[in-house]
mmCIF file of C-alpha atoms in Angstrom:
data_model
loop_
_atom_site.group_PDB
_atom_site.id
_atom_site.type_symbol
_atom_site.label_atom_id
_atom_site.label_comp_id
_atom_site.label_asym_id
_atom_site.label_seq_id
_atom_site.Cartn_x
_atom_site.Cartn_y
_atom_site.Cartn_z
ATOM 1 C CA MET W 1475 -44.371 -20.860 34.295
ATOM 2 C CA PHE W 1476 -45.250 -21.397 30.618
ATOM 3 C CA ARG W 1477 -44.832 -17.827 29.386
ATOM 4 C CA LYS W 1478 -41.852 -18.585 27.142
ATOM 5 C CA PHE W 1479 -42.442 -22.325 26.849
ATOM 6 C CA VAL W 1480 -41.370 -23.846 23.516
ATOM 7 C CA ALA W 1481 -41.780 -27.615 23.195
ATOM 8 C CA GLU W 1482 -38.773 -28.141 20.914
ATOM 9 C CA GLU W 1483 -36.476 -26.498 23.467
ATOM 10 C CA GLN W 1484 -38.023 -27.531 26.766
ATOM 11 C CA VAL W 1485 -39.438 -31.059 26.360
ATOM 12 C CA SER W 1486 -36.552 -33.431 27.014
ATOM 13 C CA SER W 1487 -38.358 -36.781 26.724
ATOM 14 C CA GLN W 1488 -41.719 -38.449 26.243
ATOM 15 C CA SER W 1489 -42.480 -41.904 27.556
ATOM 16 C CA LYS W 1490 -45.407 -44.215 28.158
ATOM 17 C CA VAL W 1491 -45.871 -44.953 31.836
ATOM 18 C CA LYS W 1492 -46.403 -48.341 33.443
ATOM 19 C CA SER W 1493 -49.969 -49.176 34.393
ATOM 20 C CA SER W 1494 -49.125 -48.965 38.109
ATOM 21 C CA VAL W 1495 -47.780 -45.428 37.672
ATOM 22 C CA GLN W 1496 -50.839 -44.546 35.572
ATOM 23 C CA ARG W 1497 -53.164 -45.773 38.340
ATOM 24 C CA ALA W 1498 -51.223 -43.785 40.951
ATOM 25 C CA ILE W 1499 -51.432 -40.572 38.896
ATOM 26 C CA LEU W 1500 -55.150 -41.057 38.249
ATOM 27 C CA ARG W 1501 -55.732 -41.702 41.961
ATOM 28 C CA LYS W 1502 -53.867 -38.493 42.934
ATOM 29 C CA ILE W 1503 -55.839 -36.449 40.400
ATOM 30 C CA LYS W 1504 -59.122 -37.973 41.561
ATOM 31 C CA ASP W 1505 -58.326 -37.357 45.251
ATOM 32 C CA GLN W 1506 -57.336 -33.778 44.513
ATOM 33 C CA TYR W 1507 -60.335 -32.763 42.366
ATOM 34 C CA GLU W 1508 -63.176 -35.115 43.361
ATOM 35 C CA PRO W 1509 -64.444 -32.716 46.086
ATOM 36 C CA HIS W 1510 -64.789 -30.047 43.382
ATOM 37 C CA GLY W 1511 -66.829 -32.056 40.884
ATOM 38 C CA LEU W 1512 -64.449 -34.390 39.041
ATOM 39 C CA THR W 1513 -66.349 -37.642 38.465
ATOM 40 C CA ASP W 1514 -64.971 -41.041 37.482
ATOM 41 C CA GLU W 1515 -66.709 -40.759 34.102
ATOM 42 C CA LEU W 1516 -65.169 -37.352 33.399
ATOM 43 C CA LEU W 1517 -61.702 -38.528 34.412
ATOM 44 C CA GLU W 1518 -62.139 -41.596 32.179
ATOM 45 C CA ALA W 1519 -63.106 -39.312 29.269
ATOM 46 C CA LEU W 1520 -60.047 -37.095 29.847
ATOM 47 C CA LEU W 1521 -57.516 -39.870 30.499
ATOM 48 C CA PRO W 1522 -58.909 -43.285 29.447
ATOM 49 C CA LYS W 1523 -57.566 -46.208 31.470
ATOM 50 C CA LYS W 1524 -57.298 -48.408 28.373
ATOM 51 C CA SER W 1525 -55.293 -45.832 26.435
ATOM 52 C CA PRO W 1526 -51.601 -45.536 27.284
ATOM 53 C CA MET W 1527 -50.717 -42.472 29.360
ATOM 54 C CA ILE W 1528 -47.719 -40.481 28.206
ATOM 55 C CA ILE W 1529 -45.620 -38.147 30.323
ATOM 56 C CA ALA W 1530 -43.484 -35.498 28.663
ATOM 57 C CA LYS W 1531 -40.667 -34.460 30.962
ATOM 58 C CA CYS W 1532 -39.640 -30.832 30.610
ATOM 59 C CA GLN W 1533 -37.094 -28.452 32.066
ATOM 60 C CA ASN W 1534 -37.679 -27.161 35.597
ATOM 61 C CA HIS W 1535 -39.061 -30.596 36.608
ATOM 62 C CA ILE W 1536 -42.387 -30.062 34.825
ATOM 63 C CA ASN W 1537 -44.365 -33.131 33.754
ATOM 64 C CA LEU W 1538 -47.033 -32.888 31.041
ATOM 65 C CA ILE W 1539 -49.597 -35.699 31.167
ATOM 66 C CA PHE W 1540 -51.670 -36.763 28.190
ATOM 67 C CA ALA W 1541 -53.281 -39.822 26.652
ATOM 68 C CA GLU W 1542 -51.912 -41.192 23.422
ATOM 69 C CA GLY W 1543 -53.169 -39.146 20.465
ATOM 70 C CA SER W 1544 -54.612 -36.314 22.577
ATOM 71 C CA GLU W 1545 -53.537 -32.958 23.936
ATOM 72 C CA VAL W 1546 -51.988 -32.260 27.335
ATOM 73 C CA VAL W 1547 -54.658 -32.764 30.009
ATOM 74 C CA PHE W 1548 -52.801 -32.232 33.318
ATOM 75 C CA PHE W 1549 -49.373 -31.034 34.399
ATOM 76 C CA ASN W 1550 -47.368 -30.773 37.595
ATOM 77 C CA GLN W 1551 -44.018 -29.556 38.837
ATOM 78 C CA ARG W 1552 -41.816 -31.920 40.845
ATOM 79 C CA ASP W 1553 -44.117 -33.813 43.206
ATOM 80 C CA GLY W 1554 -46.521 -30.905 43.532
ATOM 81 C CA PRO W 1555 -50.235 -30.863 42.844
ATOM 82 C CA TYR W 1556 -51.628 -31.739 39.443
ATOM 83 C CA TYR W 1557 -53.157 -28.855 37.521
ATOM 84 C CA PRO W 1558 -55.620 -29.279 34.639
ATOM 85 C CA THR W 1559 -54.791 -27.254 31.553
ATOM 86 C CA LEU W 1560 -57.116 -24.433 30.538
ATOM 87 C CA LYS W 1561 -58.275 -26.485 27.547
ATOM 88 C CA THR W 1562 -59.234 -29.257 29.963
ATOM 89 C CA LEU W 1563 -61.148 -26.803 32.153
ATOM 90 C CA HIS W 1564 -62.948 -25.360 29.123
ATOM 91 C CA LYS W 1565 -64.126 -28.875 28.207
ATOM 92 C CA ALA W 1566 -64.726 -30.328 31.664
ATOM 93 C CA GLY W 1567 -66.214 -27.354 33.492
ATOM 94 C CA ASP W 1568 -65.754 -26.583 37.171
ATOM 95 C CA ILE W 1569 -63.460 -29.269 38.539
ATOM 96 C CA MET W 1570 -61.361 -26.997 40.733
ATOM 97 C CA PRO W 1571 -61.999 -24.065 43.091
ATOM 98 C CA LYS W 1572 -62.275 -20.640 41.514
ATOM 99 C CA ILE W 1573 -61.699 -16.975 42.253
ATOM 100 C CA GLN W 1574 -62.920 -14.100 40.098
ATOM 101 C CA VAL W 1575 -60.903 -10.997 39.226
ATOM 102 C CA ASP W 1576 -62.290 -7.638 38.134
ATOM 103 C CA LYS W 1577 -62.271 -6.342 34.543
ATOM 104 C CA GLY W 1578 -59.204 -4.185 35.158
ATOM 105 C CA ALA W 1579 -57.058 -7.227 35.900
ATOM 106 C CA ILE W 1580 -57.935 -9.215 32.758
ATOM 107 C CA LYS W 1581 -55.301 -7.638 30.497
ATOM 108 C CA HIS W 1582 -52.556 -8.110 33.082
ATOM 109 C CA VAL W 1583 -53.530 -11.701 33.907
ATOM 110 C CA ILE W 1584 -53.478 -12.703 30.219
ATOM 111 C CA GLN W 1585 -49.987 -11.206 29.962
ATOM 112 C CA GLY W 1586 -48.933 -13.587 32.747
ATOM 113 C CA ALA W 1587 -48.915 -11.253 35.759
ATOM 114 C CA ASN W 1588 -49.607 -12.534 39.234
ATOM 115 C CA ILE W 1589 -52.964 -11.486 40.684
ATOM 116 C CA MET W 1590 -52.865 -8.789 43.317
ATOM 117 C CA CYS W 1591 -55.211 -8.908 46.299
ATOM 118 C CA GLN W 1592 -56.860 -5.668 45.160
ATOM 119 C CA GLY W 1593 -57.971 -7.314 41.887
ATOM 120 C CA ILE W 1594 -59.862 -9.920 43.913
ATOM 121 C CA THR W 1595 -61.356 -7.692 46.615
ATOM 122 C CA SER W 1596 -62.533 -4.852 44.344
ATOM 123 C CA GLY W 1597 -66.096 -4.566 43.027
ATOM 124 C CA GLY W 1598 -65.832 -7.115 40.196
ATOM 125 C CA GLY W 1599 -63.673 -9.610 42.098
ATOM 126 C CA LYS W 1600 -65.183 -12.451 44.058
ATOM 127 C CA VAL W 1601 -64.090 -15.217 46.414
ATOM 128 C CA PHE W 1602 -66.501 -18.130 46.014
ATOM 129 C CA GLU W 1603 -65.375 -20.248 48.974
ATOM 130 C CA PRO W 1604 -62.807 -20.054 51.783
ATOM 131 C CA LEU W 1605 -59.524 -21.593 50.662
ATOM 132 C CA PRO W 1606 -56.171 -22.128 52.399
ATOM 133 C CA ALA W 1607 -52.861 -20.877 51.027
ATOM 134 C CA ASP W 1608 -51.167 -22.987 48.323
ATOM 135 C CA THR W 1609 -54.462 -24.151 46.788
ATOM 136 C CA PRO W 1610 -54.579 -24.667 42.990
ATOM 137 C CA ILE W 1611 -57.411 -22.546 41.559
ATOM 138 C CA GLN W 1612 -58.949 -21.435 38.292
ATOM 139 C CA ILE W 1613 -59.063 -17.695 37.750
ATOM 140 C CA MET W 1614 -62.296 -16.386 36.299
ATOM 141 C CA ALA W 1615 -62.856 -12.912 34.864
ATOM 142 C CA GLU W 1616 -65.758 -10.629 35.646
ATOM 143 C CA ASP W 1617 -68.609 -11.171 33.127
ATOM 144 C CA LYS W 1618 -66.833 -14.161 31.488
ATOM 145 C CA GLU W 1619 -67.938 -17.801 31.589
ATOM 146 C CA LEU W 1620 -64.621 -19.612 31.088
ATOM 147 C CA PRO W 1621 -61.412 -19.354 33.125
ATOM 148 C CA LEU W 1622 -58.555 -17.238 31.780
ATOM 149 C CA ALA W 1623 -55.786 -18.610 34.001
ATOM 150 C CA ILE W 1624 -54.771 -21.229 36.510
ATOM 151 C CA GLY W 1625 -52.842 -20.290 39.597
ATOM 152 C CA ILE W 1626 -52.027 -21.118 43.167
ATOM 153 C CA THR W 1627 -53.072 -19.023 46.146
ATOM 154 C CA LYS W 1628 -50.160 -17.427 47.986
ATOM 155 C CA LEU W 1629 -52.400 -16.382 50.890
ATOM 156 C CA SER W 1630 -55.571 -17.891 52.265
ATOM 157 C CA THR W 1631 -58.733 -16.243 50.949
ATOM 158 C CA ASP W 1632 -59.371 -14.825 54.422
ATOM 159 C CA ASP W 1633 -55.919 -13.191 54.386
ATOM 160 C CA ILE W 1634 -56.467 -11.901 50.825
ATOM 161 C CA ILE W 1635 -59.581 -10.081 52.034
ATOM 162 C CA LYS W 1636 -58.024 -8.857 55.316
ATOM 163 C CA VAL W 1637 -54.579 -7.813 54.075
ATOM 164 C CA ASN W 1638 -55.742 -6.564 50.637
ATOM 165 C CA LYS W 1639 -52.161 -5.826 49.636
ATOM 166 C CA GLY W 1640 -49.539 -7.636 47.582
ATOM 167 C CA ILE W 1641 -49.708 -10.816 45.514
ATOM 168 C CA GLY W 1642 -52.675 -13.045 46.328
ATOM 169 C CA ILE W 1643 -52.400 -15.601 43.517
ATOM 170 C CA GLU W 1644 -49.385 -16.753 41.536
ATOM 171 C CA SER W 1645 -50.237 -17.309 37.858
ATOM 172 C CA ILE W 1646 -49.099 -20.660 36.525
ATOM 173 C CA HIS W 1647 -50.859 -21.081 33.144
ATOM 174 C CA VAL W 1648 -52.765 -18.426 31.157
ATOM 175 C CA LEU W 1649 -54.584 -18.159 27.841
ATOM 176 C CA GLY W 1650 -52.128 -17.839 24.968
ATOM 177 C CA ASP W 1651 -49.017 -19.027 26.808
ATOM 178 C CA GLY W 1652 -46.707 -21.819 25.630
ATOM 179 C CA LEU W 1653 -48.833 -24.600 27.138
ATOM 180 C CA TRP W 1654 -52.002 -23.224 25.515
ATOM 181 C CA THR W 1655 -50.357 -23.280 22.056
ATOM 182 C CA LEU W 1656 -48.408 -26.509 22.635
ATOM 183 C CA ASP W 1657 -48.549 -29.210 19.975
ATOM 184 C CA LEU W 1658 -46.587 -32.370 20.789
ATOM 185 C CA GLU W 1659 -47.484 -34.206 17.570
#
């Protein structure tokens, strides 16, 4: 999604949101990630209620969400789920479900490839919890502490293990892509 993302070309507008819209966005993010460890204090640290929230509208109906004077913290496409950026995950820790890929998949994932079922079910891959299809997840690498990508499951984790063929996770945001290097200043 952000492989060839360039802010000057793709960001069409930036605007401060009304407080009611800000509360609605914060409520959606909290509802989505609270079961996975997002606390009120952590959400307040990432997107302070007193600081104005800014949304940058981009091509392909992508919204980048950040507090005034900070970097992008969350993003979404259309009315879909909110995803934290990798920088947010590196600071905040485990606030979303995760799946681990084996060492052989690392190079391909960083280049933006989707994750095949075999990369998850092989020796170094790991499914930490049962998840349904279309769940936003962080993608961990074997022997690494921090996530290297964010994606969405195309199959349930049970189907990934049973079928063991084809694309299991669609990559959305990876280390080094346009969102990782984005500077909206």
